[in-house]
PDB file of C-alpha atoms in Angstrom:
ATOM      1  CA  MET A 702     -41.819   5.975 -11.609  1.00  0.00           C
ATOM      2  CA  LYS A 703     -40.200   9.415 -11.572  1.00  0.00           C
ATOM      3  CA  LYS A 704     -40.886  11.773 -14.468  1.00  0.00           C
ATOM      4  CA  GLU A 705     -37.179  12.153 -15.291  1.00  0.00           C
ATOM      5  CA  ARG A 706     -36.809   8.398 -15.564  1.00  0.00           C
ATOM      6  CA  ARG A 707     -39.885   8.081 -17.794  1.00  0.00           C
ATOM      7  CA  GLU A 708     -38.567  10.807 -20.077  1.00  0.00           C
ATOM      8  CA  TYR A 709     -35.142   9.200 -20.319  1.00  0.00           C
ATOM      9  CA  ILE A 710     -36.642   5.815 -21.209  1.00  0.00           C
ATOM     10  CA  LYS A 711     -38.883   7.442 -23.808  1.00  0.00           C
ATOM     11  CA  ASN A 712     -35.903   9.066 -25.520  1.00  0.00           C
ATOM     12  CA  CYS A 713     -33.704   5.945 -25.619  1.00  0.00           C
ATOM     13  CA  GLU A 714     -33.239   4.513 -29.103  1.00  0.00           C
ATOM     14  CA  ILE A 715     -33.142   1.033 -27.577  1.00  0.00           C
ATOM     15  CA  SER A 716     -35.339   0.251 -24.580  1.00  0.00           C
ATOM     16  CA  GLU A 717     -36.817  -3.189 -24.891  1.00  0.00           C
ATOM     17  CA  ALA A 718     -37.567  -6.283 -22.830  1.00  0.00           C
ATOM     18  CA  VAL A 719     -37.209  -9.457 -24.896  1.00  0.00           C
ATOM     19  CA  THR A 720     -37.554 -13.161 -24.183  1.00  0.00           C
ATOM     20  CA  VAL A 721     -34.671 -15.486 -25.064  1.00  0.00           C
ATOM     21  CA  ASP A 722     -34.469 -19.265 -24.698  1.00  0.00           C
ATOM     22  CA  LEU A 723     -31.507 -20.066 -22.450  1.00  0.00           C
ATOM     23  CA  GLY A 724     -30.824 -23.559 -21.217  1.00  0.00           C
ATOM     24  CA  GLY A 725     -34.255 -24.628 -22.408  1.00  0.00           C
ATOM     25  CA  TYR A 726     -36.037 -21.956 -20.351  1.00  0.00           C
ATOM     26  CA  PRO A 727     -37.632 -18.801 -21.773  1.00  0.00           C
ATOM     27  CA  GLN A 728     -36.016 -15.884 -19.942  1.00  0.00           C
ATOM     28  CA  LYS A 729     -36.543 -12.141 -20.105  1.00  0.00           C
ATOM     29  CA  ILE A 730     -33.673  -9.731 -20.616  1.00  0.00           C
ATOM     30  CA  LEU A 731     -33.678  -5.951 -20.879  1.00  0.00           C
ATOM     31  CA  LEU A 732     -31.810  -4.003 -23.564  1.00  0.00           C
ATOM     32  CA  GLU A 733     -31.258  -0.277 -23.095  1.00  0.00           C
ATOM     33  CA  SER A 734     -29.180   2.378 -24.859  1.00  0.00           C
ATOM     34  CA  ALA A 735     -29.597   6.075 -25.547  1.00  0.00           C
ATOM     35  CA  LYS A 736     -28.178   5.527 -29.031  1.00  0.00           C
ATOM     36  CA  ALA A 737     -28.220   2.497 -31.293  1.00  0.00           C
ATOM     37  CA  GLY A 738     -24.822   1.244 -32.389  1.00  0.00           C
ATOM     38  CA  ALA A 739     -23.130   1.598 -29.007  1.00  0.00           C
ATOM     39  CA  PRO A 740     -20.829  -1.115 -27.596  1.00  0.00           C
ATOM     40  CA  VAL A 741     -22.792  -3.794 -25.740  1.00  0.00           C
ATOM     41  CA  VAL A 742     -22.194  -4.684 -22.073  1.00  0.00           C
ATOM     42  CA  LEU A 743     -23.789  -7.823 -20.645  1.00  0.00           C
ATOM     43  CA  PHE A 744     -24.192  -7.532 -16.859  1.00  0.00           C
ATOM     44  CA  LEU A 745     -23.679 -10.784 -14.950  1.00  0.00           C
ATOM     45  CA  HIS A 746     -24.971 -10.207 -11.442  1.00  0.00           C
ATOM     46  CA  GLY A 747     -23.927 -11.657  -8.103  1.00  0.00           C
ATOM     47  CA  GLY A 748     -25.504 -14.052  -5.664  1.00  0.00           C
ATOM     48  CA  PRO A 749     -26.208 -16.625  -6.917  1.00  0.00           C
ATOM     49  CA  GLY A 750     -29.722 -15.221  -7.166  1.00  0.00           C
ATOM     50  CA  PHE A 751     -29.194 -11.536  -6.339  1.00  0.00           C
ATOM     51  CA  PRO A 752     -29.744  -9.429  -9.487  1.00  0.00           C
ATOM     52  CA  VAL A 753     -29.954  -5.976  -7.852  1.00  0.00           C
ATOM     53  CA  PRO A 754     -29.023  -3.372  -8.977  1.00  0.00           C
ATOM     54  CA  PHE A 755     -28.294  -4.310 -12.611  1.00  0.00           C
ATOM     55  CA  CYS A 756     -31.516  -6.201 -13.206  1.00  0.00           C
ATOM     56  CA  VAL A 757     -34.444  -6.247 -15.629  1.00  0.00           C
ATOM     57  CA  GLY A 758     -36.223  -3.763 -13.351  1.00  0.00           C
ATOM     58  CA  ALA A 759     -33.411  -1.204 -13.790  1.00  0.00           C
ATOM     59  CA  ARG A 760     -34.683   0.316 -17.030  1.00  0.00           C
ATOM     60  CA  GLY A 761     -33.764   4.005 -16.953  1.00  0.00           C
ATOM     61  CA  CYS A 762     -31.829   3.721 -13.671  1.00  0.00           C
ATOM     62  CA  PHE A 763     -28.290   4.051 -15.043  1.00  0.00           C
ATOM     63  CA  PRO A 764     -28.171   6.767 -17.708  1.00  0.00           C
ATOM     64  CA  GLN A 765     -24.471   7.300 -16.929  1.00  0.00           C
ATOM     65  CA  ILE A 766     -23.948   3.852 -18.474  1.00  0.00           C
ATOM     66  CA  THR A 767     -26.581   3.722 -21.192  1.00  0.00           C
ATOM     67  CA  GLN A 768     -25.593   7.101 -22.657  1.00  0.00           C
ATOM     68  CA  GLU A 769     -22.461   5.377 -24.001  1.00  0.00           C
ATOM     69  CA  PHE A 770     -23.210   1.657 -23.970  1.00  0.00           C
ATOM     70  CA  THR A 771     -26.039  -0.749 -24.721  1.00  0.00           C
ATOM     71  CA  ALA A 772     -26.719  -2.358 -21.345  1.00  0.00           C
ATOM     72  CA  VAL A 773     -28.043  -5.899 -21.219  1.00  0.00           C
ATOM     73  CA  TYR A 774     -29.650  -6.778 -17.879  1.00  0.00           C
ATOM     74  CA  TRP A 775     -30.407 -10.443 -17.235  1.00  0.00           C
ATOM     75  CA  ASP A 776     -32.051 -11.785 -14.084  1.00  0.00           C
ATOM     76  CA  GLN A 777     -30.382 -15.186 -14.111  1.00  0.00           C
ATOM     77  CA  LEU A 778     -32.749 -18.134 -14.005  1.00  0.00           C
ATOM     78  CA  GLY A 779     -34.244 -18.511 -10.539  1.00  0.00           C
ATOM     79  CA  CYS A 780     -34.527 -14.862  -9.512  1.00  0.00           C
ATOM     80  CA  GLY A 781     -36.270 -11.599 -10.345  1.00  0.00           C
ATOM     81  CA  VAL A 782     -38.456 -11.703 -13.406  1.00  0.00           C
ATOM     82  CA  ASN A 783     -37.097 -15.180 -14.240  1.00  0.00           C
ATOM     83  CA  ASN A 784     -37.898 -16.675 -10.843  1.00  0.00           C
ATOM     84  CA  ARG A 785     -38.322 -20.424 -10.574  1.00  0.00           C
ATOM     85  CA  ARG A 786     -37.049 -23.137  -8.254  1.00  0.00           C
ATOM     86  CA  ILE A 787     -33.366 -23.949  -8.684  1.00  0.00           C
ATOM     87  CA  ASP A 788     -32.937 -27.522  -7.538  1.00  0.00           C
ATOM     88  CA  ASP A 789     -29.684 -29.383  -6.993  1.00  0.00           C
ATOM     89  CA  SER A 790     -29.517 -30.561 -10.601  1.00  0.00           C
ATOM     90  CA  PHE A 791     -28.207 -27.082 -11.474  1.00  0.00           C
ATOM     91  CA  SER A 792     -24.450 -26.508 -11.505  1.00  0.00           C
ATOM     92  CA  ILE A 793     -22.058 -23.700 -12.307  1.00  0.00           C
ATOM     93  CA  ALA A 794     -21.748 -25.276 -15.755  1.00  0.00           C
ATOM     94  CA  SER A 795     -25.528 -24.889 -16.233  1.00  0.00           C
ATOM     95  CA  PHE A 796     -25.312 -21.123 -15.769  1.00  0.00           C
ATOM     96  CA  SER A 797     -22.096 -20.807 -17.754  1.00  0.00           C
ATOM     97  CA  ALA A 798     -23.792 -22.539 -20.690  1.00  0.00           C
ATOM     98  CA  MET A 799     -26.779 -20.158 -20.433  1.00  0.00           C
ATOM     99  CA  THR A 800     -24.363 -17.229 -20.403  1.00  0.00           C
ATOM    100  CA  VAL A 801     -22.714 -18.364 -23.636  1.00  0.00           C
ATOM    101  CA  GLU A 802     -26.128 -18.905 -25.227  1.00  0.00           C
ATOM    102  CA  LEU A 803     -27.073 -15.333 -24.338  1.00  0.00           C
ATOM    103  CA  ILE A 804     -23.782 -14.041 -25.748  1.00  0.00           C
ATOM    104  CA  ARG A 805     -24.501 -15.849 -29.019  1.00  0.00           C
ATOM    105  CA  TYR A 806     -27.946 -14.234 -29.162  1.00  0.00           C
ATOM    106  CA  LEU A 807     -26.457 -10.789 -28.565  1.00  0.00           C
ATOM    107  CA  LYS A 808     -23.761 -11.243 -31.213  1.00  0.00           C
ATOM    108  CA  GLU A 809     -26.411 -12.252 -33.712  1.00  0.00           C
ATOM    109  CA  ARG A 810     -28.539  -9.237 -32.869  1.00  0.00           C
ATOM    110  CA  PHE A 811     -25.703  -6.703 -32.581  1.00  0.00           C
ATOM    111  CA  LYS A 812     -23.471  -7.940 -35.389  1.00  0.00           C
ATOM    112  CA  GLU A 813     -21.397  -4.776 -35.806  1.00  0.00           C
ATOM    113  CA  GLU A 814     -20.993  -3.764 -32.149  1.00  0.00           C
ATOM    114  CA  LYS A 815     -18.292  -4.853 -29.747  1.00  0.00           C
ATOM    115  CA  LEU A 816     -19.504  -7.021 -26.869  1.00  0.00           C
ATOM    116  CA  PHE A 817     -18.178  -6.865 -23.309  1.00  0.00           C
ATOM    117  CA  LEU A 818     -18.960  -8.699 -20.073  1.00  0.00           C
ATOM    118  CA  PHE A 819     -19.278  -7.137 -16.617  1.00  0.00           C
ATOM    119  CA  GLY A 820     -19.242  -9.876 -13.975  1.00  0.00           C
ATOM    120  CA  ILE A 821     -19.902  -9.064 -10.326  1.00  0.00           C
ATOM    121  CA  SER A 822     -18.886 -11.578  -7.601  1.00  0.00           C
ATOM    122  CA  TRP A 823     -20.698 -14.824  -8.568  1.00  0.00           C
ATOM    123  CA  GLY A 824     -21.157 -13.282 -12.020  1.00  0.00           C
ATOM    124  CA  SER A 825     -17.367 -13.148 -12.375  1.00  0.00           C
ATOM    125  CA  VAL A 826     -17.345 -16.965 -12.426  1.00  0.00           C
ATOM    126  CA  LEU A 827     -19.684 -16.891 -15.425  1.00  0.00           C
ATOM    127  CA  ALA A 828     -17.669 -14.122 -17.098  1.00  0.00           C
ATOM    128  CA  LEU A 829     -14.446 -16.103 -16.784  1.00  0.00           C
ATOM    129  CA  ASP A 830     -16.051 -19.312 -18.032  1.00  0.00           C
ATOM    130  CA  ALA A 831     -17.461 -17.473 -21.052  1.00  0.00           C
ATOM    131  CA  ALA A 832     -14.125 -15.761 -21.760  1.00  0.00           C
ATOM    132  CA  VAL A 833     -12.493 -19.180 -22.043  1.00  0.00           C
ATOM    133  CA  ALA A 834     -15.379 -20.932 -23.830  1.00  0.00           C
ATOM    134  CA  ALA A 835     -16.235 -18.284 -26.427  1.00  0.00           C
ATOM    135  CA  PRO A 836     -13.323 -15.839 -26.866  1.00  0.00           C
ATOM    136  CA  ASN A 837     -14.238 -15.247 -30.511  1.00  0.00           C
ATOM    137  CA  LEU A 838     -17.563 -13.702 -29.430  1.00  0.00           C
ATOM    138  CA  ILE A 839     -16.293 -11.408 -26.668  1.00  0.00           C
ATOM    139  CA  ASP A 840     -14.163  -8.269 -26.972  1.00  0.00           C
ATOM    140  CA  GLY A 841     -13.283  -7.935 -23.305  1.00  0.00           C
ATOM    141  CA  ALA A 842     -14.444  -8.419 -19.730  1.00  0.00           C
ATOM    142  CA  VAL A 843     -14.290  -6.590 -16.418  1.00  0.00           C
ATOM    143  CA  ALA A 844     -14.990  -8.334 -13.124  1.00  0.00           C
ATOM    144  CA  ALA A 845     -15.646  -6.741  -9.733  1.00  0.00           C
ATOM    145  CA  GLY A 846     -15.070  -8.972  -6.709  1.00  0.00           C
ATOM    146  CA  GLN A 847     -13.577 -11.706  -8.879  1.00  0.00           C
ATOM    147  CA  VAL A 848     -14.049 -15.204  -7.498  1.00  0.00           C
ATOM    148  CA  LEU A 849     -10.759 -17.072  -7.703  1.00  0.00           C
ATOM    149  CA  LEU A 850     -10.798 -19.348  -4.648  1.00  0.00           C
ATOM    150  CA  PRO A 851     -13.765 -20.247  -2.394  1.00  0.00           C
ATOM    151  CA  PRO A 852     -15.561 -17.051  -1.279  1.00  0.00           C
ATOM    152  CA  LEU A 853     -15.557 -16.292   2.458  1.00  0.00           C
ATOM    153  CA  LEU A 854     -13.086 -19.058   3.208  1.00  0.00           C
ATOM    154  CA  SER A 855     -10.050 -16.791   3.105  1.00  0.00           C
ATOM    155  CA  GLU A 856      -7.625 -16.148   5.937  1.00  0.00           C
ATOM    156  CA  GLU A 857      -8.796 -12.523   5.777  1.00  0.00           C
ATOM    157  CA  PHE A 858     -12.400 -13.501   6.494  1.00  0.00           C
ATOM    158  CA  PHE A 859     -11.627 -15.815   9.416  1.00  0.00           C
ATOM    159  CA  SER A 860      -9.333 -13.209  10.965  1.00  0.00           C
ATOM    160  CA  ALA A 861     -12.044 -10.561  10.647  1.00  0.00           C
ATOM    161  CA  ALA A 862     -14.620 -12.906  12.176  1.00  0.00           C
ATOM    162  CA  GLU A 863     -12.281 -13.683  15.080  1.00  0.00           C
ATOM    163  CA  ALA A 864     -11.876  -9.961  15.765  1.00  0.00           C
ATOM    164  CA  SER A 865     -15.605  -9.274  15.460  1.00  0.00           C
ATOM    165  CA  SER A 866     -18.327  -9.076  18.105  1.00  0.00           C
ATOM    166  CA  ALA A 867     -19.694 -12.515  17.170  1.00  0.00           C
ATOM    167  CA  PRO A 868     -20.537 -14.714  20.195  1.00  0.00           C
ATOM    168  CA  ASN A 869     -17.726 -16.903  21.501  1.00  0.00           C
ATOM    169  CA  LYS A 870     -19.646 -20.090  20.627  1.00  0.00           C
ATOM    170  CA  VAL A 871     -19.887 -18.922  17.026  1.00  0.00           C
ATOM    171  CA  LYS A 872     -16.185 -18.128  16.944  1.00  0.00           C
ATOM    172  CA  GLU A 873     -15.376 -21.557  18.320  1.00  0.00           C
ATOM    173  CA  ARG A 874     -17.432 -23.176  15.574  1.00  0.00           C
ATOM    174  CA  LEU A 875     -15.708 -21.037  12.923  1.00  0.00           C
ATOM    175  CA  ARG A 876     -12.314 -22.195  14.193  1.00  0.00           C
ATOM    176  CA  GLU A 877     -13.459 -25.786  13.668  1.00  0.00           C
ATOM    177  CA  ILE A 878     -14.812 -25.041  10.195  1.00  0.00           C
ATOM    178  CA  ARG A 879     -11.593 -23.288   9.255  1.00  0.00           C
ATOM    179  CA  ILE A 880      -9.538 -26.499   9.530  1.00  0.00           C
ATOM    180  CA  GLN A 881     -12.181 -28.866   8.115  1.00  0.00           C
ATOM    181  CA  THR A 882     -11.426 -30.259   4.664  1.00  0.00           C
ATOM    182  CA  GLU A 883     -15.118 -30.527   3.780  1.00  0.00           C
ATOM    183  CA  LYS A 884     -17.581 -27.700   4.453  1.00  0.00           C
ATOM    184  CA  THR A 885     -21.231 -28.668   4.902  1.00  0.00           C
ATOM    185  CA  ASN A 886     -24.156 -26.536   3.743  1.00  0.00           C
ATOM    186  CA  GLY A 887     -24.729 -25.646   7.386  1.00  0.00           C
ATOM    187  CA  ASP A 888     -21.113 -24.486   7.679  1.00  0.00           C
ATOM    188  CA  ILE A 889     -21.508 -22.287   4.616  1.00  0.00           C
ATOM    189  CA  ALA A 890     -24.776 -20.854   5.928  1.00  0.00           C
ATOM    190  CA  LEU A 891     -23.128 -19.982   9.259  1.00  0.00           C
ATOM    191  CA  ILE A 892     -20.177 -18.321   7.532  1.00  0.00           C
ATOM    192  CA  SER A 893     -22.510 -16.224   5.371  1.00  0.00           C
ATOM    193  CA  LYS A 894     -24.535 -15.179   8.412  1.00  0.00           C
ATOM    194  CA  VAL A 895     -21.440 -14.118  10.342  1.00  0.00           C
ATOM    195  CA  ALA A 896     -20.105 -12.227   7.319  1.00  0.00           C
ATOM    196  CA  ARG A 897     -23.317 -10.219   6.943  1.00  0.00           C
ATOM    197  CA  ARG A 898     -24.009  -9.628  10.628  1.00  0.00           C
ATOM    198  CA  TYR A 899     -20.616  -9.190  12.263  1.00  0.00           C
ATOM    199  CA  THR A 900     -18.121  -8.071   9.594  1.00  0.00           C
ATOM    200  CA  ASP A 901     -17.762  -5.497   6.823  1.00  0.00           C
ATOM    201  CA  ALA A 902     -17.377  -8.309   4.308  1.00  0.00           C
ATOM    202  CA  TYR A 903     -19.535  -6.620   1.695  1.00  0.00           C
ATOM    203  CA  ARG A 904     -18.850  -2.974   2.505  1.00  0.00           C
ATOM    204  CA  GLY A 905     -15.893  -0.695   2.063  1.00  0.00           C
ATOM    205  CA  ALA A 906     -14.992   2.378   4.075  1.00  0.00           C
ATOM    206  CA  LYS A 907     -17.916   4.252   2.529  1.00  0.00           C
ATOM    207  CA  GLY A 908     -20.427   1.436   2.855  1.00  0.00           C
ATOM    208  CA  GLY A 909     -20.605   0.282  -0.763  1.00  0.00           C
ATOM    209  CA  ALA A 910     -22.661   1.508  -3.668  1.00  0.00           C
ATOM    210  CA  LYS A 911     -26.307   2.373  -3.105  1.00  0.00           C
ATOM    211  CA  SER A 912     -28.843   0.321  -5.026  1.00  0.00           C
ATOM    212  CA  PRO A 913     -31.870   2.058  -6.547  1.00  0.00           C
ATOM    213  CA  VAL A 914     -34.248  -0.370  -4.833  1.00  0.00           C
ATOM    214  CA  LYS A 915     -37.245   1.989  -4.821  1.00  0.00           C
ATOM    215  CA  GLU A 916     -36.820   2.692  -8.520  1.00  0.00           C
ATOM    216  CA  ILE A 917     -36.535  -1.026  -9.272  1.00  0.00           C
ATOM    217  CA  PHE A 918     -39.701  -1.784  -7.310  1.00  0.00           C
ATOM    218  CA  ALA A 919     -41.453   0.956  -9.297  1.00  0.00           C
ATOM    219  CA  SER A 920     -40.406  -0.541 -12.632  1.00  0.00           C
ATOM    220  CA  LYS A 921     -43.148  -1.361 -15.110  1.00  0.00           C
ATOM    221  CA  ASP A 922     -41.049  -4.349 -16.157  1.00  0.00           C
ATOM    222  CA  TYR A 923     -41.674  -5.962 -12.772  1.00  0.00           C
ATOM    223  CA  ARG A 924     -44.740  -7.225 -11.051  1.00  0.00           C
ATOM    224  CA  PHE A 925     -44.535  -6.943  -7.278  1.00  0.00           C
ATOM    225  CA  CYS A 926     -43.659 -10.642  -7.052  1.00  0.00           C
ATOM    226  CA  ASP A 927     -40.766 -10.124  -9.518  1.00  0.00           C
ATOM    227  CA  ALA A 928     -39.322  -7.363  -7.366  1.00  0.00           C
ATOM    228  CA  LEU A 929     -39.593  -9.541  -4.263  1.00  0.00           C
ATOM    229  CA  ALA A 930     -37.904 -12.382  -6.153  1.00  0.00           C
ATOM    230  CA  CYS A 931     -34.766 -10.255  -6.396  1.00  0.00           C
ATOM    231  CA  PHE A 932     -34.296 -11.038  -2.697  1.00  0.00           C
ATOM    232  CA  SER A 933     -36.309 -14.166  -1.866  1.00  0.00           C
ATOM    233  CA  ASN A 934     -36.366 -16.560  -4.783  1.00  0.00           C
ATOM    234  CA  GLY A 935     -35.819 -20.023  -6.219  1.00  0.00           C
ATOM    235  CA  TYR A 936     -32.313 -20.374  -4.785  1.00  0.00           C
ATOM    236  CA  ARG A 937     -33.530 -20.741  -1.198  1.00  0.00           C
ATOM    237  CA  LYS A 938     -33.359 -24.545  -1.174  1.00  0.00           C
ATOM    238  CA  ASN A 939     -30.467 -24.964  -3.589  1.00  0.00           C
ATOM    239  CA  ALA A 940     -27.272 -26.452  -2.145  1.00  0.00           C
ATOM    240  CA  SER A 941     -25.390 -27.615  -5.248  1.00  0.00           C
ATOM    241  CA  LEU A 942     -24.078 -24.200  -6.295  1.00  0.00           C
ATOM    242  CA  MET A 943     -22.746 -23.313  -2.864  1.00  0.00           C
ATOM    243  CA  ARG A 944     -21.064 -26.720  -2.583  1.00  0.00           C
ATOM    244  CA  GLU A 945     -19.253 -26.059  -5.851  1.00  0.00           C
ATOM    245  CA  LEU A 946     -18.260 -22.564  -4.800  1.00  0.00           C
ATOM    246  CA  SER A 947     -16.862 -23.907  -1.518  1.00  0.00           C
ATOM    247  CA  LYS A 948     -14.287 -25.901  -3.521  1.00  0.00           C
ATOM    248  CA  ILE A 949     -13.733 -23.648  -6.516  1.00  0.00           C
ATOM    249  CA  ASP A 950     -10.252 -22.874  -7.862  1.00  0.00           C
ATOM    250  CA  LEU A 951     -10.117 -20.786 -11.047  1.00  0.00           C
ATOM    251  CA  ARG A 952      -6.387 -20.070 -11.109  1.00  0.00           C
ATOM    252  CA  GLU A 953      -5.603 -22.430 -13.976  1.00  0.00           C
ATOM    253  CA  LYS A 954      -8.518 -21.107 -16.008  1.00  0.00           C
ATOM    254  CA  PHE A 955      -7.012 -17.615 -16.078  1.00  0.00           C
ATOM    255  CA  SER A 956      -3.962 -19.019 -17.864  1.00  0.00           C
ATOM    256  CA  ARG A 957      -6.290 -19.777 -20.807  1.00  0.00           C
ATOM    257  CA  VAL A 958      -7.850 -16.305 -21.078  1.00  0.00           C
ATOM    258  CA  GLU A 959      -6.838 -14.552 -24.290  1.00  0.00           C
ATOM    259  CA  ILE A 960      -9.267 -11.608 -24.396  1.00  0.00           C
ATOM    260  CA  PRO A 961      -8.661  -8.353 -22.458  1.00  0.00           C
ATOM    261  CA  TYR A 962      -9.754  -9.119 -18.890  1.00  0.00           C
ATOM    262  CA  THR A 963      -9.592  -6.625 -16.010  1.00  0.00           C
ATOM    263  CA  VAL A 964     -10.320  -7.420 -12.383  1.00  0.00           C
ATOM    264  CA  TYR A 965     -11.391  -4.557 -10.121  1.00  0.00           C
ATOM    265  CA  GLY A 966     -11.147  -5.432  -6.450  1.00  0.00           C
ATOM    266  CA  GLY A 967     -11.461  -3.551  -3.187  1.00  0.00           C
ATOM    267  CA  GLU A 968      -8.412  -3.574  -0.943  1.00  0.00           C
ATOM    268  CA  ARG A 969     -10.715  -4.313   2.051  1.00  0.00           C
ATOM    269  CA  ASP A 970     -12.509  -7.200   0.342  1.00  0.00           C
ATOM    270  CA  ILE A 971     -12.454 -10.261   2.605  1.00  0.00           C
ATOM    271  CA  VAL A 972     -15.021 -12.170   0.525  1.00  0.00           C
ATOM    272  CA  THR A 973     -12.756 -12.573  -2.511  1.00  0.00           C
ATOM    273  CA  PRO A 974      -9.418 -10.947  -1.584  1.00  0.00           C
ATOM    274  CA  VAL A 975      -8.002  -9.067  -4.560  1.00  0.00           C
ATOM    275  CA  LYS A 976      -4.419  -9.780  -3.476  1.00  0.00           C
ATOM    276  CA  ASP A 977      -4.903 -13.364  -4.643  1.00  0.00           C
ATOM    277  CA  VAL A 978      -5.758 -12.129  -8.141  1.00  0.00           C
ATOM    278  CA  ALA A 979      -2.890  -9.625  -8.161  1.00  0.00           C
ATOM    279  CA  GLU A 980      -0.402 -12.351  -7.196  1.00  0.00           C
ATOM    280  CA  LEU A 981      -1.736 -14.717  -9.854  1.00  0.00           C
ATOM    281  CA  PHE A 982      -1.596 -12.107 -12.614  1.00  0.00           C
ATOM    282  CA  ALA A 983       1.977 -11.229 -11.619  1.00  0.00           C
ATOM    283  CA  GLN A 984       2.916 -14.903 -11.989  1.00  0.00           C
ATOM    284  CA  LEU A 985       1.121 -15.373 -15.302  1.00  0.00           C
ATOM    285  CA  LYS A 986       2.638 -12.242 -16.901  1.00  0.00           C
ATOM    286  CA  LYS A 987      -0.086 -12.040 -19.550  1.00  0.00           C
ATOM    287  CA  GLU A 988      -0.525  -8.582 -21.067  1.00  0.00           C
ATOM    288  CA  ASN A 989      -4.269  -9.062 -21.503  1.00  0.00           C
ATOM    289  CA  LEU A 990      -4.818  -9.550 -17.753  1.00  0.00           C
ATOM    290  CA  LYS A 991      -5.018  -6.447 -15.565  1.00  0.00           C
ATOM    291  CA  CYS A 992      -5.758  -5.986 -11.857  1.00  0.00           C
ATOM    292  CA  VAL A 993      -6.999  -2.678 -10.429  1.00  0.00           C
ATOM    293  CA  ILE A 994      -7.282  -2.252  -6.656  1.00  0.00           C
ATOM    294  CA  GLY A 995      -9.833   0.181  -5.210  1.00  0.00           C
ATOM    295  CA  ALA A 996      -8.447   1.959  -2.146  1.00  0.00           C
ATOM    296  CA  GLY A 997     -10.697   1.624   0.899  1.00  0.00           C
ATOM    297  CA  GLU A 998     -13.274  -0.467  -0.957  1.00  0.00           C
ATOM    298  CA  GLY A 999     -14.808  -3.798  -0.014  1.00  0.00           C
ATOM    299  CA  HIS A1000     -16.478  -6.535  -2.029  1.00  0.00           C
ATOM    300  CA  ILE A1001     -19.248  -4.283  -3.363  1.00  0.00           C
ATOM    301  CA  PRO A1002     -17.849  -1.475  -5.556  1.00  0.00           C
ATOM    302  CA  GLU A1003     -18.465   2.122  -4.489  1.00  0.00           C
ATOM    303  CA  GLU A1004     -20.346   4.535  -6.754  1.00  0.00           C
ATOM    304  CA  ALA A1005     -17.068   6.030  -8.019  1.00  0.00           C
ATOM    305  CA  ALA A1006     -15.875   2.552  -9.056  1.00  0.00           C
ATOM    306  CA  LEU A1007     -18.316   2.517 -11.972  1.00  0.00           C
ATOM    307  CA  ASP A1008     -16.391   5.399 -13.544  1.00  0.00           C
ATOM    308  CA  ILE A1009     -13.164   3.387 -13.326  1.00  0.00           C
ATOM    309  CA  ILE A1010     -14.803   0.202 -14.571  1.00  0.00           C
ATOM    310  CA  PHE A1011     -16.450   1.819 -17.572  1.00  0.00           C
ATOM    311  CA  ALA A1012     -13.243   3.663 -18.390  1.00  0.00           C
ATOM    312  CA  GLU A1013     -11.817   0.153 -18.796  1.00  0.00           C
ATOM    313  CA  PHE A1014     -14.565  -0.721 -21.273  1.00  0.00           C
ATOM    314  CA  ARG A1015     -13.755   2.442 -23.245  1.00  0.00           C
ATOM    315  CA  ARG A1016     -10.095   1.420 -23.281  1.00  0.00           C
ATOM    316  CA  MET A1017     -10.993  -2.068 -24.491  1.00  0.00           C
ATOM    317  CA  ALA A1018     -13.328  -0.648 -27.148  1.00  0.00           C
ATOM    318  CA  SER A1019     -10.416   1.346 -28.564  1.00  0.00           C
ATOM    319  CA  LEU A1020      -8.105  -1.666 -28.884  1.00  0.00           C
TER     320      LEU A1020
END
């Protein structure tokens, strides 16, 4: 671990890994803030099962955030430091319930501070569910790469795949999948593979934000197996969550959101196209819903996007 990072951690007024019971499972979370009394931001990572970069191993990695906010990093059950097998008995509702339990814990611990949610991709599903289920506990939410309709099943994705260098046989299969009512787990796996290998589905014009992987691997909060479980973990054999995501439609749920909720989306995002969110918010005409589009960005926010996103949290904190 670098000296500068060790010094920063040492000088933080809050820098603590704690264990909380969520969904009947003891799970570790990390709390970090340069100063006690700062607004709290709970990070809800993507995947499912991909906690990098805002994970329990990120202690001291984001001083630009923890100078002003108390960051709460949670490796959702089944990955990172909380690795375990996620079988098909788990559903989106299972993780949404754990999210609300964690929010209740944080509100009990930080009684006087405002509490915000930052959901990224899959984490945006949990953020939205929590915003509807427990609005009295949450002061606002920001989502990057908001899931609204099934990820990677958009017209934008299939058009990008058709124009890509993917083999003709793969393209033929994608054309078949595109018109199928039901998508199998194999279909979803093929779509994900094509997205990663042949398209810029997860990258914007600048390639997306860089993750401090080396720093995370060097974390004293992680054993080597915990760091590896950020990438290869208990979600490998799970099919239930992807089946749900392949049919998801959260448009009606947004009509029930009453807290300040901002969606930040890249204009080049073909995983969860931000235009769908912008159109929905225009129809709903709710003052608490805001959509911000990042020029040239993809599904993964660029480094500069964090400045915009945390400016939103400052705005919400002042309301």
